[in-house]
Tab-separated table of C-alpha atoms in Angstrom:
chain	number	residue	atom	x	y	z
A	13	UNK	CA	-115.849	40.916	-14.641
A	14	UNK	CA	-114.064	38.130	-13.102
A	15	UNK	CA	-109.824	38.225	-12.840
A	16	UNK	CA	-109.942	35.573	-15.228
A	17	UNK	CA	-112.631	37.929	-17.912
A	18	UNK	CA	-110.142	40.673	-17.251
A	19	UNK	CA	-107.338	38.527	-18.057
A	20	UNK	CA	-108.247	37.341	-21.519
A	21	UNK	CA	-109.347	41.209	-22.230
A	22	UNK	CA	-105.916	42.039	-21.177
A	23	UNK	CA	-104.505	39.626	-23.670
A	24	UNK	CA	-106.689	40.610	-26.618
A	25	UNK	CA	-106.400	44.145	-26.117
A	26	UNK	CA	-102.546	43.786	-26.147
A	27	UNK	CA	-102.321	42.052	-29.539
A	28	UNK	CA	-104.731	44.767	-31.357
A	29	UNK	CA	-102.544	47.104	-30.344
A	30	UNK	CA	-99.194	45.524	-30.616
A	31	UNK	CA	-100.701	44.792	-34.549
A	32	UNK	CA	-101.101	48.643	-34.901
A	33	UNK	CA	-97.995	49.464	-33.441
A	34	UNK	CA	-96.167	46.774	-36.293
A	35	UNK	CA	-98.384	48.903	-38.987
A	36	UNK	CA	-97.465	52.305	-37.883
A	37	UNK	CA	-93.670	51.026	-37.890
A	38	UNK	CA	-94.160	50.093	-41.254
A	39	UNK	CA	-95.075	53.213	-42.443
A	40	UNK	CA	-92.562	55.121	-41.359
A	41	UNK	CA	-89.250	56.209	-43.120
A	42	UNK	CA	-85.770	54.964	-41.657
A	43	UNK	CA	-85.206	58.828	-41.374
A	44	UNK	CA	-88.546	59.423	-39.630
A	45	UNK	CA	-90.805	60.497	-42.424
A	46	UNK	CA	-93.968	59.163	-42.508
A	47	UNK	CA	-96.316	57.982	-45.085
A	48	UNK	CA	-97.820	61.299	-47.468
A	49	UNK	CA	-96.066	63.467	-45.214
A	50	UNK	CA	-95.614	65.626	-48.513
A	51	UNK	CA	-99.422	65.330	-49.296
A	52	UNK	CA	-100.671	66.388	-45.943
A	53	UNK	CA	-100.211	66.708	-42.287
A	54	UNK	CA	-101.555	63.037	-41.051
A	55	UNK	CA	-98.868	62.570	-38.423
A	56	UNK	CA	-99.284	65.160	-35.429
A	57	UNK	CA	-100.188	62.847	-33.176
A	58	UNK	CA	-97.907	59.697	-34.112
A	59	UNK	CA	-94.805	60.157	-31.606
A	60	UNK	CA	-97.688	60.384	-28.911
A	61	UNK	CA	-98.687	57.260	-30.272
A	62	UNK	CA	-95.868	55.368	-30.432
A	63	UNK	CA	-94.256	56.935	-27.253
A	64	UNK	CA	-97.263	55.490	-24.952
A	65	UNK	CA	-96.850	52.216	-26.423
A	66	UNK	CA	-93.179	51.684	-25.945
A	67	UNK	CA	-91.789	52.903	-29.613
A	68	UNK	CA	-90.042	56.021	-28.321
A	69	UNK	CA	-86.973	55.340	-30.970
A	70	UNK	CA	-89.422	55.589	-33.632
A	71	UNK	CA	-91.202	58.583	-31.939
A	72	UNK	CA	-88.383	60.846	-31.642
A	73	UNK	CA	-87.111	59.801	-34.931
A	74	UNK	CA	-90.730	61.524	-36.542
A	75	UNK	CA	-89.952	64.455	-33.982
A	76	UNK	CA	-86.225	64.759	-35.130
A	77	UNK	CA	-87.691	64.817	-39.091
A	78	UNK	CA	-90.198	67.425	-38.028
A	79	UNK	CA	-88.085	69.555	-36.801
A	80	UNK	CA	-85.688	69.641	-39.731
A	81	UNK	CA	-88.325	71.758	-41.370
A	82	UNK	CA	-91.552	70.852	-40.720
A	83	UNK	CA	-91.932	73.374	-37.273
A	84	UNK	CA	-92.143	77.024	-37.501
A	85	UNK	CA	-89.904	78.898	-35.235
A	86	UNK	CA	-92.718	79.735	-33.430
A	87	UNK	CA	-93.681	76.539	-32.199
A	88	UNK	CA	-96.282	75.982	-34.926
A	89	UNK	CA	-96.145	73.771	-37.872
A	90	UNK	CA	-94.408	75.022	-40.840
A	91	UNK	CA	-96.299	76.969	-43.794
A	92	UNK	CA	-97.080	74.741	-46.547
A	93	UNK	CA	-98.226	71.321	-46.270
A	94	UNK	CA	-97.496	70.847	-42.647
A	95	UNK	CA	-99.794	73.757	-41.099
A	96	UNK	CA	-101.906	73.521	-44.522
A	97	UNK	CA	-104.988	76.009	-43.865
A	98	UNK	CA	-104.658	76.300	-40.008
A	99	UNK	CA	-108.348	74.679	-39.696
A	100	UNK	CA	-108.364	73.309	-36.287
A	101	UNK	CA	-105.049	73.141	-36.276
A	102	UNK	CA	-104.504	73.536	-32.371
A	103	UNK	CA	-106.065	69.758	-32.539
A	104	UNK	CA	-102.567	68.520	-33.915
A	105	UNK	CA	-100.306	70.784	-32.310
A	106	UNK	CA	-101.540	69.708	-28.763
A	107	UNK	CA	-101.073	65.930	-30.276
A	108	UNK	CA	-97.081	67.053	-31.411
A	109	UNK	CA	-96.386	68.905	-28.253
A	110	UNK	CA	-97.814	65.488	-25.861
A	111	UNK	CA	-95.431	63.485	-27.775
A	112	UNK	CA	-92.566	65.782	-27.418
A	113	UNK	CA	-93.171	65.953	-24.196
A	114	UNK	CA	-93.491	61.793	-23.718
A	115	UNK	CA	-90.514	61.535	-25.411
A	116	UNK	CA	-88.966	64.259	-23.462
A	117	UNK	CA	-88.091	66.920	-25.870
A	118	UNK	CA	-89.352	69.592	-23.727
A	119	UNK	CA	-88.005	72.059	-25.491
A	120	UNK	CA	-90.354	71.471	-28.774
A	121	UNK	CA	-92.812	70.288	-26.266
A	122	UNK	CA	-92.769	73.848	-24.403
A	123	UNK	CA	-92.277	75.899	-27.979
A	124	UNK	CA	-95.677	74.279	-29.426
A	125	UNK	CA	-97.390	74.922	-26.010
A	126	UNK	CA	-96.498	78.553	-26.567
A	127	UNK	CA	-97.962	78.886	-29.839
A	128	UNK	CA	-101.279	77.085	-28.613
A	129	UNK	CA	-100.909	80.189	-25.703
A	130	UNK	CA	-101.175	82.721	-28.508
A	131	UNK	CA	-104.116	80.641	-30.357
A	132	UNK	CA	-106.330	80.355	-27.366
A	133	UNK	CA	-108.595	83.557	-26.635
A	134	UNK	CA	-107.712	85.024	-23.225
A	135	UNK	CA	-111.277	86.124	-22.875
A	136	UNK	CA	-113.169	82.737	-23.264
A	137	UNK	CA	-110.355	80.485	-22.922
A	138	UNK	CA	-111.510	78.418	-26.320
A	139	UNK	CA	-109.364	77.100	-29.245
A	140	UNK	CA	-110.484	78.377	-32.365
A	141	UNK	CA	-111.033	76.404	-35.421
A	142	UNK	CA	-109.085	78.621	-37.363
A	143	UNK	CA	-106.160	81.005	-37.157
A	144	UNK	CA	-107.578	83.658	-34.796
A	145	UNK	CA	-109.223	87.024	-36.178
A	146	UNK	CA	-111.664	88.998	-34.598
A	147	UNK	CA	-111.543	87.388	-31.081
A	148	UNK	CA	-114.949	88.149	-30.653
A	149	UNK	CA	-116.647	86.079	-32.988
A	150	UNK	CA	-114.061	83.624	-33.313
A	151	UNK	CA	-115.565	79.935	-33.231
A	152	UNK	CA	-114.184	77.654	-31.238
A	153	UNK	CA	-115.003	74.192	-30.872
A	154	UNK	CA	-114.731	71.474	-27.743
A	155	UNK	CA	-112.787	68.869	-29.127
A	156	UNK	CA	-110.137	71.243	-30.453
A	157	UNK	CA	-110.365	72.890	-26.523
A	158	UNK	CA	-110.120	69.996	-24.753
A	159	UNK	CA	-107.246	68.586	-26.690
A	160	UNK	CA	-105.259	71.649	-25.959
A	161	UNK	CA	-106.398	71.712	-22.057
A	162	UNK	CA	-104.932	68.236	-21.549
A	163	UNK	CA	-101.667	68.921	-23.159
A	164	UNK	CA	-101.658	71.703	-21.000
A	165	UNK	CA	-102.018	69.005	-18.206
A	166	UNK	CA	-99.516	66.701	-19.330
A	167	UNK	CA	-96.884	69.809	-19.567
A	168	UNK	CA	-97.476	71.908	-16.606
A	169	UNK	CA	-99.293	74.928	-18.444
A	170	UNK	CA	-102.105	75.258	-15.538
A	171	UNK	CA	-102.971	79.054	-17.135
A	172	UNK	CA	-103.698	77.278	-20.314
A	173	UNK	CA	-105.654	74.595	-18.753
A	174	UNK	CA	-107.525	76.565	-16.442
A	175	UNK	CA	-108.674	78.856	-19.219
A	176	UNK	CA	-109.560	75.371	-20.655
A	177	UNK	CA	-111.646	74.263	-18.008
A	178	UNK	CA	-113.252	77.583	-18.052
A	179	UNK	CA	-114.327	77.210	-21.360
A	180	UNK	CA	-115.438	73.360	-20.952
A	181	UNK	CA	-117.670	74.845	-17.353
A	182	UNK	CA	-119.541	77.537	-20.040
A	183	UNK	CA	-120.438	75.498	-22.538
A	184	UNK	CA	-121.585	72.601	-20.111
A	185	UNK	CA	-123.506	75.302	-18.336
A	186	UNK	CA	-124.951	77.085	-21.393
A	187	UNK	CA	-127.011	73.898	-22.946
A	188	UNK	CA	-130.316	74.406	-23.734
A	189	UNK	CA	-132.341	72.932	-20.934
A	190	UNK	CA	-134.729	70.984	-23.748
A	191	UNK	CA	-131.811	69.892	-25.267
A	192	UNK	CA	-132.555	66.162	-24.336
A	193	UNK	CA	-130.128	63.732	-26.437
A	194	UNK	CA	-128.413	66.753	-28.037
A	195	UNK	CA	-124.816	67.704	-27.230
A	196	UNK	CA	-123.712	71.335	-28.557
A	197	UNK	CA	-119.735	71.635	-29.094
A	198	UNK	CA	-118.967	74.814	-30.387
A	199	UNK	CA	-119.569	78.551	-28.905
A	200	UNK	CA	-118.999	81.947	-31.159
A	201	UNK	CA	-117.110	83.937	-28.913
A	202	UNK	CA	-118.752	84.117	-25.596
A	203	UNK	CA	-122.035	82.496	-26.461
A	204	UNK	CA	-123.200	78.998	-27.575
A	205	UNK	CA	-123.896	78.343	-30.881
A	206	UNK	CA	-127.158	76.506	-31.703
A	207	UNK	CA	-127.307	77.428	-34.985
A	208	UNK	CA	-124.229	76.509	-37.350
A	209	UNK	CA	-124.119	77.312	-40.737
A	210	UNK	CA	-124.580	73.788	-42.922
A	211	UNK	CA	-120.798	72.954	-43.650
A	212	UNK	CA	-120.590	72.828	-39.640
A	213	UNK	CA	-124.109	71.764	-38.386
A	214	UNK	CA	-122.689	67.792	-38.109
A	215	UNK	CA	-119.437	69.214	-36.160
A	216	UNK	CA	-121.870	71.932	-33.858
A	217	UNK	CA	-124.369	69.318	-32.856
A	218	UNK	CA	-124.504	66.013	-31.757
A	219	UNK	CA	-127.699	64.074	-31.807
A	220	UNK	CA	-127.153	60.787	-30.028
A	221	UNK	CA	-130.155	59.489	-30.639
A	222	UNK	CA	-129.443	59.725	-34.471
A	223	UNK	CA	-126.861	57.226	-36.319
A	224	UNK	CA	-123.640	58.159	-37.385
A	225	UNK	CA	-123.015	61.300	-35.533
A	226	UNK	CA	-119.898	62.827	-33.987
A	227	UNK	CA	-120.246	60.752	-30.980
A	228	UNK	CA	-116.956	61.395	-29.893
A	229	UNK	CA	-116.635	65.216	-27.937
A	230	UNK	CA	-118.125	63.907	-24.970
A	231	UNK	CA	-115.193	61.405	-24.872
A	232	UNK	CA	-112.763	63.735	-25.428
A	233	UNK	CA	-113.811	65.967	-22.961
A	234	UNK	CA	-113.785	63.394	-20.213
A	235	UNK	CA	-110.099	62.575	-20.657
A	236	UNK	CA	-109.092	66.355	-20.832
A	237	UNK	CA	-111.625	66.680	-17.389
A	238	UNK	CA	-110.246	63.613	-15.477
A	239	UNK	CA	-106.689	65.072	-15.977
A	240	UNK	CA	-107.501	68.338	-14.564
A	241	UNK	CA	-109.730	66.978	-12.255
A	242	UNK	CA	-106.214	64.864	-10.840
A	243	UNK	CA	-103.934	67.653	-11.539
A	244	UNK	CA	-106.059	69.978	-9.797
A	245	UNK	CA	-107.789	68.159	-7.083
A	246	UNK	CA	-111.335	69.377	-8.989
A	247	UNK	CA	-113.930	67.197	-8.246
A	248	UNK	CA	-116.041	68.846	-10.123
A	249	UNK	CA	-114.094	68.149	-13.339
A	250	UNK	CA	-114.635	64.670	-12.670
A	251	UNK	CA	-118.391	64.627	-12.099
A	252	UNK	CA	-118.587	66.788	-15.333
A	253	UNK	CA	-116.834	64.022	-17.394
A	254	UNK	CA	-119.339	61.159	-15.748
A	255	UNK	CA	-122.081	63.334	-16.862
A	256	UNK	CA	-120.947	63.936	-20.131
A	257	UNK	CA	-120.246	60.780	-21.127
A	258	UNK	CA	-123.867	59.676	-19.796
A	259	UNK	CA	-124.529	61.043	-23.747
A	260	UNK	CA	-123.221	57.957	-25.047
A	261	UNK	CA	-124.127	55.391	-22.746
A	262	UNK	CA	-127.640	56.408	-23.231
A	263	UNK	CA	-127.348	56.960	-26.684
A	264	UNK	CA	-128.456	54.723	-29.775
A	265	UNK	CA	-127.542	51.856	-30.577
A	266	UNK	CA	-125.594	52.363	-33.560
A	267	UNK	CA	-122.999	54.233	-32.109
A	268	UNK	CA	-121.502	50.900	-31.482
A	269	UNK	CA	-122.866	48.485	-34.156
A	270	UNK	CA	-122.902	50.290	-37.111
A	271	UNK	CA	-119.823	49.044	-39.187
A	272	UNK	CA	-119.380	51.946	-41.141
A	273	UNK	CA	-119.013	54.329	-38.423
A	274	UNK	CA	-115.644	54.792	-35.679
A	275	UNK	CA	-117.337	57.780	-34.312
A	276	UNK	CA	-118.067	56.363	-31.026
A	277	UNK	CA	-113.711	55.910	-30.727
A	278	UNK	CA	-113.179	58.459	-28.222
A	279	UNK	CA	-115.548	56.955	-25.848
A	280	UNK	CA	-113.363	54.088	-24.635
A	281	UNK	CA	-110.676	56.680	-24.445
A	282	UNK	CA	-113.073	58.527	-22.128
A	283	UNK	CA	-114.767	55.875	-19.912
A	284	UNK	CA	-110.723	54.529	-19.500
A	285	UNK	CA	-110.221	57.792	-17.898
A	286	UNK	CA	-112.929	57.909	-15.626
A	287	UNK	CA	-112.855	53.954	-14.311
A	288	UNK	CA	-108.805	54.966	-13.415
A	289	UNK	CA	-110.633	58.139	-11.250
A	290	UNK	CA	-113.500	56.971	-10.129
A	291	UNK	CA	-112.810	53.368	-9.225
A	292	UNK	CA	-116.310	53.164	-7.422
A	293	UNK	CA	-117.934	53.687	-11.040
A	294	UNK	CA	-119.546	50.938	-13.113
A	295	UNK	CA	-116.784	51.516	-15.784
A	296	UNK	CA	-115.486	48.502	-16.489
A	297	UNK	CA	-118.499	47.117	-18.590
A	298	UNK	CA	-117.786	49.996	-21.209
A	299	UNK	CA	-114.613	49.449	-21.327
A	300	UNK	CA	-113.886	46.050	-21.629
A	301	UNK	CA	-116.879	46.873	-24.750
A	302	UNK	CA	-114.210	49.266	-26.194
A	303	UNK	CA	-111.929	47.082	-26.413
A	304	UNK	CA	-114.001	44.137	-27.944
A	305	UNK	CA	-115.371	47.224	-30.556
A	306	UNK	CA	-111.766	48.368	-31.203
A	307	UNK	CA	-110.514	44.638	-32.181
A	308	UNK	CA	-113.669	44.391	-34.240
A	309	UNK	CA	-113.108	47.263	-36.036
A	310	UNK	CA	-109.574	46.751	-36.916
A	311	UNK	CA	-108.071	45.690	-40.319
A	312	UNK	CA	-106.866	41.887	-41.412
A	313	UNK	CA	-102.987	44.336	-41.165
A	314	UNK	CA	-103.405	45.840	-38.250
A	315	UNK	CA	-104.467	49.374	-39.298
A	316	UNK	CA	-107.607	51.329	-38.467
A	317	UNK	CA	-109.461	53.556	-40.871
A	318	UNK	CA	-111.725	55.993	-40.713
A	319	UNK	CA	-115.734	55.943	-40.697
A	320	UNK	CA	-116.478	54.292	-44.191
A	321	UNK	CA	-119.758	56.251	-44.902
A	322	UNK	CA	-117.201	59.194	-44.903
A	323	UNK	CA	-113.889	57.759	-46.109
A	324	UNK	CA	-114.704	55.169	-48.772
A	325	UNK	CA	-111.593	54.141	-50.151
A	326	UNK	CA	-108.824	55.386	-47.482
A	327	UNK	CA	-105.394	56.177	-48.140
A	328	UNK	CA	-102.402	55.035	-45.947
A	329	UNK	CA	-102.473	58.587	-45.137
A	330	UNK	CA	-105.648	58.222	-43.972
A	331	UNK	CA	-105.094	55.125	-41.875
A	332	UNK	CA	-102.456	56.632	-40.397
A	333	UNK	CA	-104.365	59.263	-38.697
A	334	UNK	CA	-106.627	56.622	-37.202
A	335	UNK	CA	-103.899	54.087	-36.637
A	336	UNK	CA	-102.122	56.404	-34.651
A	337	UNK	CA	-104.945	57.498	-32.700
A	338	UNK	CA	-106.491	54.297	-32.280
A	339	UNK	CA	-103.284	52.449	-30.965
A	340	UNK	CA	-103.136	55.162	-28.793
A	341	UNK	CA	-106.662	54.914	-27.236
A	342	UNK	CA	-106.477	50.873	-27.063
A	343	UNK	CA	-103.396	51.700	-25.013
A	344	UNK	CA	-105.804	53.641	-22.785
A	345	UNK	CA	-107.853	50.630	-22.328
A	346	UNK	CA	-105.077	48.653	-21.335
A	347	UNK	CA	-104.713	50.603	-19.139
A	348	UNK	CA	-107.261	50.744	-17.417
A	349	UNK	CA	-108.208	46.963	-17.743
A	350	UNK	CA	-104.526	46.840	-15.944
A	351	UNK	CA	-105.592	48.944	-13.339
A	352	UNK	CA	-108.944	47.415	-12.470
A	353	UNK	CA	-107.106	43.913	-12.659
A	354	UNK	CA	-104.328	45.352	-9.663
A	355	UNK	CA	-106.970	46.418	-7.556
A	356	UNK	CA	-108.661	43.105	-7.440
A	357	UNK	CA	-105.343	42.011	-5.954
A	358	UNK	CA	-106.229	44.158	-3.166
């Protein structure tokens, strides 16, 4: 891409997520509640959201309404609807305690980070998927892992994000060696687990040669990995997020065309991550891709909802989960469209 290709991205890439930003604003309460807040927990990762994209009145106004009762004293969310069953609930805590930290309420920001301490198993260093039990055949899953490790970046916990990385190495380490386009994301205490039970076989496994998958972990891992990779000089955290994200680039088709399906999200999140470490990469391609998939995907006001083969009719509860989330990884590839266009000023 040209300085003038890079340009126009710029400028398109802006207004889809300026147009989110306007939606999320909408949906928000003048005292900081936001939309089916008393239906379910959709808003963990909002003032992350809007902090990275220049809303942090609105942010700490959600973080101020949160904390009037919907945080525990213990740095988790509040029994009821706000913590709901606990089910991969370290996902959204990591999301509440980046925006705290954006925003700089470091206090909350350091309170949630110690309740994701006492979640995360000392021995493994994984995030389990639910409230932990019996630490040794506790489930935990990557995306929920590598969400915590890169808040743990972001607020100076190194013993939580090397236990993190730790857990990231094994299960990178531990695939089967005939695994070929399949990605396995969750481990049962020590060991990797290749064979889920059915109500977790689409979360376990990723087949990337198969439509509408969960496309998204190796994305997700890549951003946690570049961040430790930078915070800890690690090369090797940055080679493993290349690799990983090799899934997707060689992966089907559909991942990007099928219209029904945002699975592939995280993956412009991830490659952004990489092209701002590894300028020497062939990044840009993908991302300038995301971005063009990201505007495509987008609603005629401004919102983002989830895959349709999943979520038929969505809720604004529902597109505020992905509105948040999206804005937030469109920011990403402004970013990194902004940093590929300074270095051609070099």
């Amino acid at each position: 891409m040209d300085v003038a290709a890079i340009d126009a991205a710029i400028h398109r890439v802006r207004a889809a997520r300026d147009r989110g930003v306007s939606w999320l604003l909408d949906h928000i309460a003048p005292d900081g509640t936001p939309v089916g807040a008393d239906q379910r927990n959709g808003w963990g990762r909002l003032p992350w959201a809007l902090a990275v994209c220049g809303e942090c009145e609105a942010a700490v106004r959600v973080i101020a309404w949160a904390e009037r009762g919907q945080m525990a004293a213990d740095g988790n969310f509040a029994p009821g609807v706000a913590f709901g069953s606990g089910r991969f609930g370290t996902y959204p805590l990591a999301h509440f305690a980046i925006g705290a930290w954006l925003t700089e309420r470091f206090d909350i920001s350091l309170r949630v980070m110690d309740a994701l301490r006492q979640w995360q198993d000392p021995a493994t260093g994984g995030c389990p998927i639910a409230p932990p039990a019996d630490r040794a055949t506790d489930l935990c899953d990557l995306l929920s892992t590598a969400q915590v490790g890169l808040a743990a970046v972001i607020t100076g916990q190194d013993d939580i994000a090397d236990q993190c990385w730790g857990w990231v190495t094994d299960l990178v380490g531990q695939q089967p060696a005939d695994a070929g386009a399949c990605f396995y994301t969750f481990r049962r205490g020590a060991d990797l687990l290749v064979e889920p039970d059915k109500s977790l076989e689409w979360l376990a496994l990723t087949d990337f040669s198969k439509p509408r998958q969960t496309f998204y972990t190796p994305g997700m891992a890549a951003v946690f990995l570049c961040a430790y990779a930078s915070r800890q000089r690690e090369p090797a955290a940055l080679r493993m997020a290349a690799d990983l994200l090799r899934f997707n680039v060689e992966g089907c088709a559909e991942q990007f065309a099928d219209t029904a399906s945002v699975q592939v999200c995280k993956f412009g999140w991830g490659v952004s991550a990489v092209l701002a470490a590894d300028p020497d990469g062939d990044w840009l391609p993908h991302v300038a891709r995301m971005g063009d998939w990201f505007i495509s995907n987008q609603r005629d006001d401004g919102a983002w909802a989830p895959s349709s083969f999943l979520v038929s009719e969505p809720s604004d509860i529902d597109k505020l989960v992905k509105t948040a989330e999206h804005v937030m990884e469109v920011n990403a590839i402004l970013a990194a469209l902004g940093t590929a266009r300074g270095r051609m000023e070099k």
